[in-house]
Tab-separated table of C-alpha atoms in Angstrom:
chain	number	residue	atom	x	y	z
A	25	UNK	CA	119.689	105.743	113.605
A	26	UNK	CA	116.180	106.380	111.745
A	27	UNK	CA	114.752	109.543	111.555
A	28	UNK	CA	111.983	110.361	114.061
A	29	UNK	CA	109.084	108.052	114.034
A	30	UNK	CA	110.121	106.156	110.393
A	31	UNK	CA	110.378	103.097	111.116
A	32	UNK	CA	112.570	100.314	108.690
A	33	UNK	CA	109.162	97.149	107.608
A	34	UNK	CA	108.933	94.684	104.822
A	35	UNK	CA	106.499	94.576	101.754
A	36	UNK	CA	104.683	91.303	103.666
A	37	UNK	CA	104.273	93.376	107.745
A	38	UNK	CA	102.516	96.259	105.678
A	39	UNK	CA	100.420	93.943	103.336
A	40	UNK	CA	97.092	92.897	104.752
A	41	UNK	CA	97.183	90.245	101.668
A	42	UNK	CA	99.735	89.055	98.922
A	43	UNK	CA	97.926	87.012	96.524
A	44	UNK	CA	98.815	84.823	93.354
A	45	UNK	CA	97.041	85.740	90.450
A	46	UNK	CA	94.958	83.358	88.572
A	47	UNK	CA	96.382	80.523	85.808
A	48	UNK	CA	94.328	80.503	82.409
A	49	UNK	CA	94.979	81.618	79.232
A	50	UNK	CA	94.032	84.906	78.070
A	51	UNK	CA	91.774	85.749	75.062
A	52	UNK	CA	91.241	88.521	72.971
A	53	UNK	CA	87.983	87.890	72.767
A	54	UNK	CA	86.347	90.206	74.673
A	55	UNK	CA	84.076	87.296	77.256
A	56	UNK	CA	85.012	88.364	80.895
A	57	UNK	CA	86.571	90.725	82.440
A	58	UNK	CA	90.377	92.062	81.176
A	59	UNK	CA	93.551	89.724	82.477
A	60	UNK	CA	96.658	91.350	83.635
A	61	UNK	CA	99.887	89.745	82.591
A	62	UNK	CA	103.424	90.946	82.765
A	63	UNK	CA	103.745	91.366	79.432
A	64	UNK	CA	101.036	94.330	79.663
A	65	UNK	CA	102.628	96.750	81.537
A	66	UNK	CA	104.876	98.469	79.885
A	67	UNK	CA	107.502	101.171	81.931
A	68	UNK	CA	105.295	100.540	84.855
A	69	UNK	CA	101.939	101.408	82.746
A	70	UNK	CA	99.468	99.642	81.340
A	71	UNK	CA	96.519	100.839	78.375
A	72	UNK	CA	93.346	98.683	79.462
A	73	UNK	CA	93.168	98.819	75.848
A	74	UNK	CA	94.778	96.451	75.007
A	75	UNK	CA	94.632	93.182	77.899
A	76	UNK	CA	93.021	91.063	76.558
A	77	UNK	CA	89.654	89.105	78.340
A	78	UNK	CA	89.933	86.469	80.506
A	79	UNK	CA	86.179	84.617	81.434
A	80	UNK	CA	86.062	83.661	84.788
A	81	UNK	CA	82.917	82.278	87.103
A	82	UNK	CA	81.843	84.925	89.839
A	83	UNK	CA	83.440	83.606	92.774
A	84	UNK	CA	87.115	83.038	90.684
A	85	UNK	CA	86.568	87.300	89.629
A	86	UNK	CA	85.714	87.575	93.626
A	87	UNK	CA	89.162	86.403	94.609
A	88	UNK	CA	91.353	87.866	91.632
A	89	UNK	CA	89.617	91.289	91.000
A	90	UNK	CA	92.074	94.285	91.706
A	91	UNK	CA	91.338	96.854	93.178
A	92	UNK	CA	92.091	100.097	93.374
A	93	UNK	CA	95.491	100.846	95.698
A	94	UNK	CA	96.370	97.482	94.612
A	95	UNK	CA	100.293	97.017	94.014
A	96	UNK	CA	101.037	93.620	91.730
A	97	UNK	CA	104.987	93.089	90.572
A	98	UNK	CA	106.078	90.694	87.789
A	99	UNK	CA	108.103	87.168	90.454
A	100	UNK	CA	109.495	85.942	87.179
A	101	UNK	CA	110.857	86.164	83.703
A	102	UNK	CA	112.995	89.035	82.965
A	103	UNK	CA	110.880	91.283	83.782
A	104	UNK	CA	110.904	89.959	87.533
A	105	UNK	CA	109.838	93.121	90.120
A	106	UNK	CA	108.573	95.424	87.730
A	107	UNK	CA	105.344	96.873	89.321
A	108	UNK	CA	102.502	98.345	88.788
A	109	UNK	CA	100.221	100.787	91.160
A	110	UNK	CA	96.934	99.933	89.953
A	111	UNK	CA	94.164	103.042	90.535
A	112	UNK	CA	90.763	103.805	89.178
A	113	UNK	CA	90.752	99.619	86.634
A	114	UNK	CA	87.937	98.301	85.006
A	115	UNK	CA	86.829	95.327	85.993
A	116	UNK	CA	89.710	92.645	86.006
A	117	UNK	CA	91.819	90.480	87.562
A	118	UNK	CA	95.303	89.384	87.674
A	119	UNK	CA	97.256	86.200	85.614
A	120	UNK	CA	99.413	83.534	87.593
A	121	UNK	CA	102.813	85.262	87.118
A	122	UNK	CA	102.658	88.718	89.237
A	123	UNK	CA	101.919	89.416	93.134
A	124	UNK	CA	98.981	91.311	94.278
A	125	UNK	CA	100.114	93.318	97.456
A	126	UNK	CA	97.333	95.335	98.956
A	127	UNK	CA	98.712	97.208	101.272
A	128	UNK	CA	97.488	97.806	104.664
A	129	UNK	CA	94.564	101.331	105.920
A	130	UNK	CA	97.193	102.721	107.813
A	131	UNK	CA	99.783	102.921	104.678
A	132	UNK	CA	99.822	105.339	101.640
A	133	UNK	CA	99.763	102.392	98.988
A	134	UNK	CA	101.127	105.274	96.444
A	135	UNK	CA	103.781	105.128	98.213
A	136	UNK	CA	104.982	101.971	98.970
A	137	UNK	CA	104.527	101.565	94.783
A	138	UNK	CA	106.967	105.147	94.559
A	139	UNK	CA	109.446	102.753	97.182
A	140	UNK	CA	109.228	99.121	94.757
A	141	UNK	CA	110.533	101.646	92.220
A	142	UNK	CA	113.784	103.137	93.945
A	143	UNK	CA	117.368	101.868	93.930
A	144	UNK	CA	116.560	100.514	97.126
A	145	UNK	CA	114.333	97.597	96.769
A	146	UNK	CA	116.168	97.724	93.505
A	147	UNK	CA	119.295	96.927	95.302
A	148	UNK	CA	117.597	94.477	97.059
A	149	UNK	CA	115.917	92.223	93.797
A	150	UNK	CA	119.365	92.186	92.262
A	151	UNK	CA	120.920	90.909	95.542
A	152	UNK	CA	118.283	88.212	96.013
A	153	UNK	CA	118.469	87.034	92.643
A	154	UNK	CA	121.682	86.746	91.787
A	155	UNK	CA	123.339	86.111	88.159
A	156	UNK	CA	120.529	83.819	87.798
A	157	UNK	CA	121.104	81.987	84.899
A	158	UNK	CA	118.279	80.600	84.104
A	159	UNK	CA	114.738	82.622	84.096
A	160	UNK	CA	114.869	84.834	87.288
A	161	UNK	CA	112.645	84.755	88.912
A	162	UNK	CA	110.609	85.557	93.267
A	163	UNK	CA	108.184	84.300	94.730
A	164	UNK	CA	105.902	86.857	96.599
A	165	UNK	CA	107.189	85.663	100.318
A	166	UNK	CA	110.638	86.782	98.850
A	167	UNK	CA	109.591	89.721	97.338
A	168	UNK	CA	106.808	90.489	100.200
A	169	UNK	CA	110.621	91.000	103.045
A	170	UNK	CA	111.518	93.547	100.798
A	171	UNK	CA	113.362	96.380	103.258
A	172	UNK	CA	110.932	100.407	103.725
A	173	UNK	CA	111.751	102.892	105.049
A	174	UNK	CA	108.231	103.924	106.576
A	175	UNK	CA	107.396	107.499	107.998
A	176	UNK	CA	103.610	109.024	109.057
A	177	UNK	CA	101.065	108.379	107.386
A	178	UNK	CA	101.330	112.400	106.883
A	179	UNK	CA	104.897	111.804	105.419
A	180	UNK	CA	104.236	109.264	103.045
A	181	UNK	CA	101.172	110.989	101.329
A	182	UNK	CA	103.090	114.109	101.215
A	183	UNK	CA	105.699	112.147	99.623
A	184	UNK	CA	103.278	110.013	97.732
A	185	UNK	CA	101.980	114.399	96.002
A	186	UNK	CA	104.667	114.438	95.053
């Protein structure tokens, strides 16, 4: 039985948009926005100073631009399921092996970001990935089916604040 006001949802249900990243080669030349890749996410953090660039046209930049509160999740390789909560990013876009979840305004994205580091999320990921001997991967749809116990917004904020 759920605590009063809590509900069972999926990551997809609380997302305004779910997007695959941009496919392009990174460049060490400081031209264009930063280009966030799976390998730039280390222990849940990003050192933006070491993230390469990617020259892109304006319409590409707008489509793939990372904004405060976005959450990106690795969808392939040994880091499948690793996530990063985007906070005050420089001008940046994200690469194709990441999936961006833009969380609805009535949900605290920090709460969701902490959930994506929880044993419950990792149990779900292990269940969908199984013991793949080849390169593990999960689609945006599969990751989006991750179940989340969602408290009312004031409780989400209180939990995320801790």
